[in-house]
XYZ file of C-alpha atoms in Angstrom:
724
model
C 0.000 0.000 0.000
C 1.398 3.474 -0.793
C 2.906 5.566 1.970
C 2.590 9.300 2.343
C 4.720 12.040 3.828
C 6.192 15.466 3.305
C 9.563 17.121 3.987
C 11.011 13.655 4.147
C 8.043 12.454 6.154
C 6.563 9.036 5.643
C 3.634 7.579 7.504
C 2.860 3.861 7.648
C -0.745 3.192 6.668
C -0.631 -0.461 7.666
C -3.656 -1.272 9.770
C -5.642 1.786 8.679
C -8.924 1.277 6.848
C -7.443 2.635 3.657
C -6.777 1.331 0.186
C -4.733 2.591 -2.764
C -7.525 4.919 -3.915
C -7.590 6.502 -0.456
C -3.829 6.966 -0.569
C -4.099 8.760 -3.910
C -7.025 10.826 -2.594
C -5.006 11.999 0.392
C -1.970 12.743 -1.782
C -4.035 14.865 -4.166
C -5.707 16.736 -1.319
C -2.359 17.389 0.343
C -0.851 18.629 -2.935
C -3.835 20.939 -3.408
C -3.535 22.314 0.129
C 0.261 22.732 -0.159
C 0.858 23.866 -3.746
C 4.481 24.879 -3.103
C 5.602 21.421 -2.050
C 7.175 18.936 -4.422
C 6.619 15.209 -4.600
C 8.937 12.309 -5.261
C 7.716 8.752 -5.809
C 9.850 5.986 -4.334
C 9.359 2.450 -5.622
C 10.378 -0.575 -3.539
C 10.429 -4.379 -3.772
C 10.880 -7.203 -1.320
C 14.137 -9.180 -1.183
C 13.005 -12.092 -3.353
C 15.107 -12.297 -6.515
C 18.267 -10.575 -7.679
C 19.067 -6.944 -6.947
C 19.228 -5.660 -10.542
C 15.796 -6.967 -11.662
C 14.313 -5.656 -8.414
C 15.657 -2.172 -9.142
C 13.959 -2.277 -12.569
C 10.723 -3.513 -10.986
C 10.720 -0.753 -8.383
C 11.277 1.796 -11.140
C 8.215 0.569 -13.032
C 6.142 0.801 -9.866
C 7.292 4.353 -9.207
C 6.741 5.391 -12.835
C 3.211 4.001 -12.760
C 2.174 5.859 -9.602
C 3.866 9.053 -10.783
C 2.092 8.865 -14.147
C -1.284 8.428 -12.484
C -0.768 11.049 -9.770
C 0.258 13.630 -12.372
C -2.587 12.754 -14.793
C -0.524 11.167 -17.575
C -3.260 8.791 -18.755
C -1.631 7.322 -21.851
C 1.771 7.021 -20.175
C 0.200 5.169 -17.240
C -1.725 2.858 -19.596
C 1.416 2.150 -21.626
C 3.444 1.207 -18.522
C 0.625 -1.021 -17.289
C 0.019 -2.687 -20.650
C 3.704 -3.513 -21.170
C 3.875 -5.308 -17.830
C 0.360 -6.710 -17.426
C -0.468 -10.150 -16.065
C -3.747 -12.028 -15.907
C -3.619 -11.691 -12.121
C -3.457 -7.883 -12.499
C -6.709 -7.886 -14.419
C -8.353 -10.365 -12.088
C -7.557 -7.988 -9.234
C -8.927 -4.991 -11.156
C -12.181 -6.770 -12.071
C -12.605 -7.969 -8.493
C -12.088 -4.399 -7.292
C -14.619 -3.055 -9.833
C -17.172 -5.544 -8.510
C -16.661 -4.341 -4.927
C -16.258 -0.628 -5.683
C -19.012 -0.106 -8.257
C -21.184 -3.192 -7.996
C -20.209 -4.279 -11.513
C -20.868 -7.920 -12.202
C -17.317 -8.460 -13.462
C -16.114 -10.948 -10.852
C -13.403 -13.100 -12.523
C -13.228 -15.912 -10.004
C -10.109 -16.488 -7.897
C -7.027 -14.354 -8.532
C -4.911 -17.234 -9.772
C -3.322 -15.833 -12.935
C -5.262 -18.265 -15.138
C -7.385 -17.002 -18.028
C -10.277 -19.412 -17.436
C -13.971 -19.179 -18.405
C -14.898 -17.078 -15.353
C -12.155 -14.570 -16.092
C -13.138 -14.408 -19.771
C -16.769 -13.752 -18.829
C -15.642 -11.181 -16.258
C -13.660 -9.426 -18.991
C -16.714 -9.290 -21.245
C -18.810 -7.810 -18.465
C -16.105 -5.352 -17.418
C -15.964 -4.033 -20.971
C -19.743 -3.986 -21.303
C -20.123 -2.047 -18.051
C -17.371 0.371 -19.047
C -19.021 1.036 -22.408
C -22.368 1.673 -20.747
C -20.917 3.867 -17.991
C -18.573 5.962 -20.140
C -20.461 5.840 -23.475
C -17.453 4.081 -24.966
C -16.950 1.329 -27.539
C -14.444 -1.161 -26.163
C -14.428 -4.418 -28.132
C -16.228 -6.969 -25.977
C -14.229 -9.954 -27.213
C -10.490 -10.445 -27.511
C -7.412 -10.321 -25.256
C -6.656 -7.412 -22.949
C -5.281 -4.418 -24.820
C -3.932 -0.902 -24.363
C -7.499 0.391 -24.629
C -8.494 -1.709 -21.638
C -5.837 0.030 -19.551
C -7.142 3.400 -20.665
C -10.510 2.192 -19.416
C -9.003 1.106 -16.091
C -7.498 4.584 -15.699
C -10.942 6.139 -16.213
C -12.394 3.819 -13.622
C -9.725 4.717 -11.046
C -10.406 8.402 -11.693
C -14.135 7.797 -11.208
C -13.452 6.047 -7.896
C -11.238 8.952 -6.799
C -13.956 11.419 -7.742
C -16.493 9.504 -5.643
C -14.173 9.468 -2.639
C -13.368 13.173 -3.096
C -17.040 13.959 -3.764
C -16.150 15.833 -6.949
C -16.478 15.286 -10.692
C -13.961 13.467 -12.887
C -12.834 16.807 -14.325
C -12.028 18.043 -10.823
C -9.721 15.061 -10.333
C -7.838 16.037 -13.470
C -7.457 19.568 -12.108
C -6.053 18.212 -8.834
C -3.616 16.015 -10.773
C -2.377 19.002 -12.728
C -1.437 20.684 -9.440
C 1.065 17.990 -8.434
C 4.605 19.426 -8.628
C 7.819 17.448 -8.948
C 11.438 18.444 -8.702
C 14.424 17.310 -10.710
C 13.890 13.693 -9.625
C 10.198 12.794 -9.874
C 10.816 9.158 -8.941
C 13.351 6.865 -7.294
C 14.038 3.176 -7.972
C 15.013 1.890 -4.548
C 14.819 -1.824 -5.332
C 15.093 -4.056 -2.274
C 17.574 -1.851 -0.385
C 15.236 -0.165 2.101
C 12.685 -2.670 3.375
C 9.926 -1.571 5.722
C 10.049 -4.881 7.597
C 12.538 -7.758 7.999
C 15.572 -5.595 7.333
C 18.678 -7.613 6.412
C 16.706 -10.798 5.637
C 17.365 -12.043 2.107
C 14.777 -13.804 -0.050
C 11.969 -12.595 2.202
C 8.561 -12.301 0.462
C 6.674 -9.359 1.938
C 3.679 -7.361 0.734
C 4.701 -4.545 3.088
C 8.036 -4.241 1.284
C 6.463 -4.356 -2.193
C 5.311 -0.755 -1.992
C 5.348 2.719 -3.474
C 5.829 5.715 -1.186
C 4.574 9.184 -2.066
C 6.895 11.686 -0.394
C 6.228 15.423 -0.218
C 9.060 17.805 0.599
C 9.797 21.506 0.774
C 11.889 22.541 -2.277
C 13.752 25.042 -0.101
C 14.907 22.183 2.113
C 14.939 19.087 -0.118
C 16.283 15.662 0.757
C 19.319 14.474 -1.172
C 17.585 12.889 -4.142
C 20.890 12.445 -5.992
C 22.379 10.238 -3.302
C 23.572 6.837 -4.477
C 21.951 4.386 -4.533
C 18.467 5.730 -5.228
C 16.672 6.404 -1.977
C 19.752 6.765 0.198
C 18.904 10.426 0.784
C 15.521 9.393 2.187
C 16.204 6.075 3.879
C 19.981 5.760 4.258
C 21.852 6.063 7.573
C 23.155 9.518 6.647
C 19.759 10.902 5.531
C 18.855 14.138 7.284
C 15.116 13.631 7.461
C 12.561 14.755 10.011
C 9.506 12.488 10.081
C 6.056 13.672 11.036
C 3.214 11.247 11.770
C 0.028 11.996 9.831
C -3.545 11.360 10.923
C -5.167 9.757 7.862
C -8.811 8.796 7.499
C -10.641 6.959 4.717
C -12.597 9.053 2.297
C -16.365 8.759 2.020
C -17.490 5.683 0.142
C -21.029 5.998 -1.214
C -23.338 3.102 -0.418
C -23.450 0.788 -3.408
C -26.958 -0.084 -4.581
C -27.660 -3.773 -5.029
C -30.181 -5.593 -7.171
C -31.356 -9.191 -7.053
C -34.002 -11.481 -8.478
C -36.323 -12.647 -5.711
C -38.999 -14.715 -7.422
C -40.483 -15.736 -10.745
C -44.151 -16.529 -11.250
C -46.503 -16.792 -14.192
C -49.266 -14.311 -14.942
C -52.373 -16.006 -16.341
C -55.445 -13.910 -17.043
C -56.034 -11.754 -13.998
C -54.103 -13.958 -11.572
C -50.815 -15.693 -10.951
C -49.503 -19.199 -10.500
C -46.188 -20.397 -9.175
C -43.737 -21.677 -11.760
C -41.500 -20.534 -14.592
C -43.291 -21.977 -17.643
C -45.589 -19.711 -19.629
C -46.934 -19.401 -23.144
C -46.772 -16.014 -24.893
C -49.138 -17.314 -27.569
C -51.771 -17.882 -24.874
C -51.329 -14.317 -23.594
C -49.421 -15.582 -20.548
C -46.378 -13.760 -19.219
C -43.605 -14.138 -16.671
C -43.361 -11.794 -13.708
C -39.916 -11.308 -12.187
C -39.832 -9.712 -8.754
C -36.688 -7.562 -8.435
C -35.380 -6.345 -5.075
C -33.432 -3.080 -4.887
C -31.478 -1.954 -1.832
C -28.946 0.714 -0.872
C -30.943 3.292 -2.827
C -30.812 7.074 -2.624
C -33.602 9.308 -3.834
C -31.103 11.491 -5.683
C -30.578 8.951 -8.468
C -32.177 10.444 -11.632
C -34.085 8.574 -14.356
C -33.887 5.212 -12.603
C -34.632 2.122 -14.697
C -34.696 -1.587 -13.920
C -33.484 -3.705 -16.828
C -33.834 -7.451 -17.360
C -31.848 -9.213 -20.100
C -33.081 -12.611 -21.265
C -31.156 -14.816 -23.674
C -30.267 -18.282 -24.836
C -26.947 -20.119 -24.754
C -25.378 -20.721 -28.172
C -22.152 -22.243 -29.435
C -20.630 -18.738 -29.572
C -21.928 -17.411 -26.240
C -25.157 -15.930 -24.951
C -27.509 -14.449 -27.518
C -29.850 -11.832 -26.131
C -33.458 -12.476 -27.046
C -35.193 -9.762 -25.059
C -34.369 -6.676 -23.021
C -37.126 -5.436 -20.741
C -36.764 -1.994 -19.157
C -39.118 -0.382 -16.668
C -38.756 3.104 -15.119
C -39.086 3.130 -11.331
C -39.679 5.872 -8.799
C -37.449 5.345 -5.787
C -39.530 5.428 -2.619
C -36.986 4.324 -0.023
C -33.639 2.624 0.539
C -35.170 -0.806 -0.193
C -38.008 -1.693 -2.537
C -39.323 -4.498 -4.720
C -40.280 -3.997 -8.347
C -42.295 -6.494 -10.448
C -41.087 -6.706 -14.055
C -43.286 -8.381 -16.663
C -41.932 -10.190 -19.731
C -44.646 -11.005 -22.226
C -42.414 -13.488 -23.995
C -41.670 -11.451 -27.102
C -38.234 -10.894 -28.553
C -36.907 -7.355 -28.742
C -34.322 -8.115 -31.435
C -34.092 -10.454 -34.397
C -32.370 -13.686 -33.411
C -30.786 -15.813 -36.110
C -30.978 -19.566 -36.465
C -28.121 -20.815 -34.324
C -26.428 -23.832 -32.837
C -26.831 -24.406 -29.134
C -23.985 -24.433 -26.635
C -24.996 -28.036 -25.980
C -24.553 -31.150 -28.031
C -26.555 -34.343 -28.120
C -25.757 -37.991 -28.764
C -26.757 -39.174 -32.221
C -28.346 -42.584 -31.767
C -27.441 -43.478 -35.332
C -23.718 -42.622 -35.372
C -23.051 -42.748 -31.642
C -21.232 -39.407 -31.781
C -22.156 -36.057 -30.255
C -23.668 -33.587 -32.701
C -24.583 -29.890 -32.510
C -28.061 -28.880 -31.470
C -30.117 -26.482 -33.639
C -32.165 -23.533 -32.393
C -34.772 -21.684 -34.465
C -34.667 -18.083 -35.614
C -36.902 -15.600 -33.811
C -37.997 -12.471 -35.707
C -37.975 -9.252 -33.696
C -41.214 -8.534 -31.887
C -42.555 -12.078 -32.178
C -43.329 -14.584 -29.403
C -40.332 -16.567 -28.255
C -40.194 -20.057 -29.696
C -40.465 -23.045 -27.413
C -37.540 -23.810 -25.161
C -35.623 -22.705 -22.096
C -34.529 -19.087 -21.737
C -31.903 -17.776 -19.342
C -32.414 -14.720 -17.149
C -29.003 -13.417 -18.081
C -28.834 -10.300 -15.933
C -30.905 -7.825 -13.943
C -29.570 -4.259 -13.739
C -30.352 -0.945 -12.105
C -29.531 2.127 -14.182
C -29.597 5.835 -13.463
C -29.391 8.322 -16.299
C -28.462 5.418 -18.581
C -25.430 4.433 -16.477
C -25.467 1.177 -14.492
C -25.669 1.460 -10.708
C -25.870 -2.249 -9.916
C -26.244 -5.578 -11.677
C -26.785 -9.206 -10.791
C -26.557 -12.483 -12.700
C -29.047 -14.954 -11.236
C -27.708 -18.478 -10.895
C -29.392 -20.835 -13.355
C -32.685 -18.946 -13.445
C -34.586 -20.243 -16.428
C -37.933 -19.489 -18.037
C -39.703 -22.159 -20.064
C -41.816 -21.486 -23.134
C -43.729 -24.654 -24.015
C -44.577 -26.162 -27.329
C -48.337 -25.758 -27.632
C -50.508 -28.754 -28.442
C -54.075 -27.755 -29.251
C -56.512 -30.612 -28.641
C -59.456 -30.082 -30.972
C -62.354 -32.495 -30.474
C -63.838 -32.990 -33.913
C -67.325 -33.963 -35.004
C -66.638 -37.677 -34.548
C -65.768 -37.227 -30.860
C -69.337 -37.522 -29.662
C -69.834 -40.604 -31.844
C -66.784 -42.237 -30.271
C -68.010 -41.513 -26.762
C -71.434 -42.900 -27.596
C -69.787 -46.120 -28.797
C -67.816 -46.445 -25.542
C -70.817 -45.531 -23.373
C -69.107 -42.401 -22.041
C -71.131 -39.637 -23.727
C -72.284 -38.130 -20.415
C -68.712 -37.324 -19.408
C -67.456 -35.582 -22.538
C -66.201 -32.444 -20.770
C -64.417 -34.469 -18.074
C -62.690 -36.659 -20.656
C -61.535 -33.661 -22.681
C -59.947 -32.117 -19.597
C -58.485 -35.499 -18.651
C -56.725 -35.764 -22.023
C -55.338 -32.245 -21.668
C -53.899 -33.196 -18.304
C -52.669 -36.577 -19.518
C -50.745 -34.729 -22.235
C -49.704 -32.500 -19.394
C -46.790 -30.215 -18.803
C -43.583 -32.019 -19.613
C -41.831 -34.839 -21.328
C -38.617 -36.057 -19.736
C -35.455 -37.831 -20.662
C -33.139 -39.507 -18.180
C -34.276 -37.567 -15.125
C -37.107 -35.318 -14.078
C -34.749 -32.391 -13.449
C -35.836 -29.085 -14.945
C -32.975 -29.085 -17.458
C -34.010 -32.517 -18.718
C -37.595 -31.657 -19.527
C -39.320 -30.920 -22.771
C -41.940 -28.353 -21.922
C -45.245 -29.031 -23.653
C -48.615 -27.477 -22.912
C -51.836 -29.175 -23.958
C -54.836 -26.883 -24.272
C -58.028 -26.361 -26.228
C -58.405 -22.938 -27.743
C -58.418 -20.687 -30.780
C -54.663 -20.385 -31.324
C -53.971 -20.681 -35.042
C -52.457 -23.798 -36.487
C -49.381 -21.822 -37.465
C -48.551 -21.335 -33.785
C -48.970 -24.821 -32.397
C -49.284 -28.516 -33.057
C -52.965 -29.279 -33.585
C -54.369 -32.642 -32.574
C -57.800 -33.461 -33.902
C -59.401 -36.105 -31.678
C -62.208 -38.267 -32.990
C -63.005 -40.988 -35.500
C -61.743 -44.474 -36.248
C -59.711 -46.399 -38.768
C -60.718 -50.007 -39.198
C -57.279 -50.633 -40.741
C -55.804 -50.338 -37.273
C -54.397 -46.795 -37.308
C -54.682 -45.162 -33.905
C -53.149 -41.822 -34.893
C -51.532 -40.002 -37.793
C -47.922 -38.840 -38.048
C -47.807 -35.021 -38.037
C -47.519 -33.151 -41.280
C -45.835 -29.776 -41.160
C -44.116 -27.059 -43.184
C -41.646 -27.852 -45.954
C -39.066 -29.247 -46.156
C -40.006 -31.486 -43.264
C -43.491 -32.440 -44.301
C -43.262 -35.799 -42.573
C -41.693 -36.741 -39.240
C -41.303 -33.130 -38.155
C -37.913 -32.037 -36.947
C -38.033 -30.086 -33.679
C -36.314 -27.045 -35.174
C -39.618 -26.113 -36.765
C -41.190 -25.543 -33.348
C -44.037 -27.883 -34.242
C -45.687 -25.105 -36.198
C -48.522 -26.077 -38.535
C -48.262 -29.725 -37.496
C -51.553 -31.594 -37.954
C -52.110 -34.765 -35.961
C -55.201 -36.943 -35.691
C -56.040 -39.395 -32.936
C -58.715 -42.031 -33.616
C -60.352 -43.229 -30.367
C -62.753 -45.501 -32.264
C -59.882 -47.631 -33.552
C -59.444 -49.084 -30.070
C -62.635 -51.052 -30.715
C -60.238 -53.456 -32.452
C -59.533 -54.937 -29.038
C -63.151 -56.073 -28.801
C -62.419 -58.676 -31.480
C -60.102 -61.689 -31.550
C -58.437 -60.463 -34.738
C -57.694 -57.045 -33.266
C -56.256 -58.256 -29.989
C -52.524 -58.556 -29.432
C -52.147 -60.487 -26.212
C -54.272 -63.517 -25.227
C -56.227 -61.538 -22.604
C -56.714 -58.257 -24.475
C -60.274 -58.941 -25.658
C -61.397 -60.152 -22.249
C -59.851 -57.131 -20.555
C -61.470 -54.737 -23.009
C -64.889 -56.314 -22.603
C -64.687 -56.446 -18.805
C -63.864 -52.716 -18.845
C -66.486 -51.441 -21.297
C -69.304 -54.026 -21.312
C -70.729 -52.576 -18.030
C -71.226 -49.354 -20.010
C -73.191 -51.065 -22.761
C -70.472 -51.915 -25.300
C -71.651 -55.056 -27.055
C -69.575 -58.060 -28.003
C -70.006 -57.341 -31.737
C -68.809 -53.720 -31.689
C -65.630 -53.232 -33.697
C -63.549 -50.518 -35.315
C -65.376 -50.880 -38.625
C -68.785 -50.758 -37.010
C -68.512 -49.375 -33.471
C -72.222 -48.726 -33.131
C -73.743 -47.148 -30.026
C -73.551 -48.540 -26.521
C -76.771 -49.935 -25.115
C -78.765 -47.391 -23.104
C -78.688 -47.149 -19.340
C -80.944 -49.665 -17.569
C -81.688 -50.460 -13.954
C -82.203 -54.109 -13.120
C -82.134 -56.472 -10.181
C -78.345 -56.779 -10.410
C -77.747 -53.033 -10.580
C -77.211 -50.350 -13.206
C -75.692 -51.072 -16.597
C -75.476 -49.529 -20.049
C -74.227 -46.228 -21.378
C -73.799 -43.281 -19.083
C -76.372 -40.510 -19.234
C -77.459 -37.387 -17.371
C -78.611 -39.441 -14.386
C -75.098 -40.766 -13.865
C -73.485 -37.390 -14.476
C -75.829 -35.680 -12.034
C -75.270 -38.112 -9.175
C -71.497 -38.563 -9.103
C -68.461 -36.385 -8.564
C -65.490 -36.685 -10.897
C -62.098 -35.612 -9.583
C -59.178 -35.619 -12.014
C -55.634 -35.879 -10.721
C -52.762 -33.993 -12.317
C -52.363 -36.835 -14.810
C -55.991 -36.737 -15.904
C -56.947 -40.008 -14.220
C -60.449 -39.876 -12.754
C -61.781 -40.798 -9.356
C -65.565 -41.218 -9.573
C -67.671 -41.198 -6.405
C -71.427 -41.575 -6.081
C -73.309 -38.796 -4.327
C -76.610 -40.745 -4.432
C -75.920 -44.464 -3.910
C -79.574 -45.317 -4.463
C -79.419 -43.821 -7.928
C -75.798 -44.571 -8.809
C -74.603 -47.526 -6.734
C -70.908 -47.593 -5.782
C -70.338 -50.461 -8.220
C -71.672 -48.286 -11.034
C -69.354 -45.440 -10.041
C -66.426 -47.870 -10.018
C -67.335 -49.121 -13.513
C -67.509 -45.567 -14.860
C -64.158 -44.753 -13.244
C -62.456 -47.805 -14.776
C -63.821 -47.057 -18.245
C -62.808 -43.387 -18.075
C -59.259 -44.251 -16.989
C -58.856 -46.909 -19.694
C -60.193 -44.550 -22.370
C -57.824 -41.754 -21.297
C -54.843 -44.078 -21.242
C -55.603 -45.454 -24.701
C -56.319 -42.145 -26.404
C -53.800 -40.174 -24.328
C -50.939 -42.491 -25.206
C -51.838 -42.244 -28.870
C -51.764 -38.451 -28.686
C -48.461 -38.506 -26.815
C -47.026 -40.930 -29.353
C -47.824 -38.659 -32.289
C -46.775 -35.505 -30.441
C -43.410 -37.180 -29.804
C -42.977 -37.363 -33.580
C -43.693 -33.655 -33.711
C -40.944 -33.124 -31.161
C -38.401 -34.846 -33.380
C -38.751 -38.537 -32.528
C -38.904 -40.253 -35.898
C -39.053 -43.865 -36.965
C -37.608 -43.589 -40.440
C -34.507 -41.995 -41.895
C -35.689 -39.711 -44.668
C -33.948 -37.278 -46.920
C -36.088 -34.361 -45.800
C -35.208 -34.861 -42.126
C -32.192 -32.571 -42.207
C -31.305 -28.985 -41.546
C -28.213 -26.875 -42.332
C -27.057 -24.067 -40.020
C -23.842 -22.131 -40.693
C -22.547 -24.937 -42.880
C -23.384 -27.743 -40.433
C -25.976 -30.247 -41.674
C -27.969 -31.951 -38.960
C -30.296 -34.913 -39.057
C -32.518 -36.069 -36.252
C -30.404 -37.782 -33.584
C -33.454 -39.914 -32.845
C -33.959 -41.339 -36.324
C -35.060 -44.937 -36.503
C -33.394 -47.742 -38.381
C -34.774 -46.936 -41.825
C -37.661 -49.362 -41.481
C -40.853 -48.898 -39.509
C -39.026 -49.626 -36.304
C -37.409 -47.237 -33.879
C -34.699 -48.538 -31.558
C -35.211 -45.542 -29.278
C -35.383 -46.020 -25.543
C -35.718 -43.651 -22.683
C -38.306 -41.177 -23.939
C -41.450 -40.983 -21.884
C -44.126 -38.701 -20.630
C -42.463 -37.781 -17.350
C -45.674 -37.443 -15.414
C -46.628 -41.060 -16.118
C -43.863 -43.302 -14.774
C -45.648 -46.642 -15.038
C -45.224 -48.903 -18.043
C -48.836 -48.516 -19.097
C -48.444 -44.783 -19.390
C -45.256 -44.550 -21.389
C -44.991 -43.309 -24.916
C -44.506 -46.061 -27.451
C -42.636 -44.986 -30.528
C -44.035 -47.163 -33.306
C -47.309 -49.037 -33.703
C -48.640 -48.255 -30.225
C -51.668 -50.319 -29.353
C -53.580 -51.189 -26.236
C -51.858 -49.533 -23.271
C -53.018 -51.340 -20.179
C -50.533 -51.467 -17.246
C -47.419 -53.524 -17.846
C -47.889 -53.739 -21.578
C -46.146 -51.538 -24.131
C -46.359 -53.207 -27.512
C -44.576 -52.317 -30.753
C -45.765 -53.643 -34.070
C -43.008 -54.538 -36.532
C -44.600 -53.714 -39.857
C -41.876 -55.544 -41.786
C -43.026 -58.975 -40.631
C -46.310 -58.098 -38.892
C -44.988 -59.542 -35.643
C -45.266 -57.942 -32.244
C -42.764 -57.544 -29.470
C -43.041 -56.026 -26.044
C -40.682 -53.228 -25.145
C -39.844 -51.433 -21.938
C -38.812 -47.832 -22.603
C -36.378 -47.569 -19.697
C -35.651 -44.000 -18.719
C -31.940 -44.178 -17.764
C -30.741 -45.758 -21.014
C -30.969 -42.700 -23.235
C -27.856 -40.525 -23.518
C -29.373 -37.125 -22.898
C -30.684 -36.801 -26.420
C -33.819 -34.933 -25.604
C -32.375 -33.072 -22.686
C -29.897 -31.308 -24.924
C -31.956 -31.274 -28.066
C -35.221 -30.218 -26.593
C -34.413 -28.081 -23.602
C -31.325 -26.138 -24.597
C -31.690 -22.432 -23.842
C -33.906 -20.818 -26.436
C -35.379 -23.854 -28.098
C -36.687 -27.317 -27.690
C -33.733 -28.741 -29.520
């Protein structure tokens, strides 16, 4: 730490609550109050190393302090640049974080240019540009211009401590007078501690002393070696102890992200997933502290981006003016999910395992035109900032705070829906079954784990959102040929087996509930007990033994007999039971009038509703999985080229109608009977997940075990900014 004195005086600041900026502040104030005095700068080293290099090192230290104290900006920057180390810059960025609240922390001061230091450098330059209206290059190694910026920052810190403007600091610097010897290179000859001890590492000895003296009675600055006239045994110096106090340090405002919730309609729900296309938004609660009412034009800024192969790409910047009402306050900031700048098609920072080649491949992310809703995926709350008059006062980078924008799946119940329900005897519970299928489709798909970063965010709904903004699933009808659902068709060039880069836009899917009548016939059954299980589930609701996919018919009407109630459900059933759906859309049916709807009848309705939802829900999930990029055939149009890199779906099948994909499931349905089957899904009762091999018309059973996949959908479909 520098030492101060005058007329040969030096005062040890060790133990005082002072830093280098305070030392310079006091020196400038003293020079201003005593304009006739001269200053000499004495550089020192410890006793580690040889004498000659230490003399050169002490000279550089003295030159640097002299250049700064006398306002020689470019000279100071040149000296610093010629001798810079990574550790120097790590110390400067750490200091800027503490002094100004800049989010430029470089990690430990270890002299290693690692990722944290590189990011700290980017943020240091960004903050400097914003604060000083400058144009430092954000990328690239440290340069001479960076040292000019550091000089400006030191001047700004001095001005704050002196409670003056930057220009006033320059005026004080111009008043510093030097004699014939403005600096001395003392080397290791005059240690402050451990005198006579060689090879002694000491921070106290690695110092620069600022010495003021009266030119009418100067010390012998020409004495040999340098410094002998100040520190040598023959020096005629009178020392005076100084009373030094730290300068005022303004309270540094702080900003932090407290909470994220989702605004839906006129209310809120907890969570971080929202759909801009459904007029939902994310509310970020920002806490400000250490505020003063004098800060003009105060604005809270939130930057939201996505991680790409070349760094963070900003997707949106949300700014909101605030009126400061006290030293601490909380400000809600709303992001409606729209981009504020055009974002190009990019490659993600993540890679995924290609199940075909076994290698890791880049992950694509879609382009987002300016002003449009963000595409599906995970977005990063990059930074929250507090600005005054356009200059940053405080900033904060939340740790791993993400916002999810789901792929929308619009369940449209077509004209055949009511016919299907009539065939299954479930017509009285149409509204309940529609909601059950929306919940069964649910919030997320998962790969490997249920951690947030491993989820594919999907929202099932029924609404008026256009087909260009969602995957649309039309539910209703039957195919006697055995088709339970149709593969999505979408925009060129991927008209079949949609690739996820297209955000699922304009994808049309159809689910055929009536096709499941196949299981009411021996020819349509797969396992030896399928027909019996189907009939035991739906016969109590009036489904006859002759009903089939080609001629489903209508379930027999409700009747009351000596053995109880049977036949299709009607208004009597609906009016005398309660239906409670769990988060997965599975119903619990309870009778409110046992004389009208006996408990056995309620149990039969419950079993039929659950079986229907599992059958139809798994079909929908199966086809939606195709829309998310799970494909069963390698096709020429399943490719995409971004910046010269051509990508194909990492989850392509084997070129036939089979898909050797494991590990992809609807994460809210962990049992075997609720998993997504990839090809030829049929009856989905518990414990049975059957794939049809079209090549030989044989059937095999397959467990889609979660841990076996190598992160394919985690990285492809939840990388920041896109389900990819």
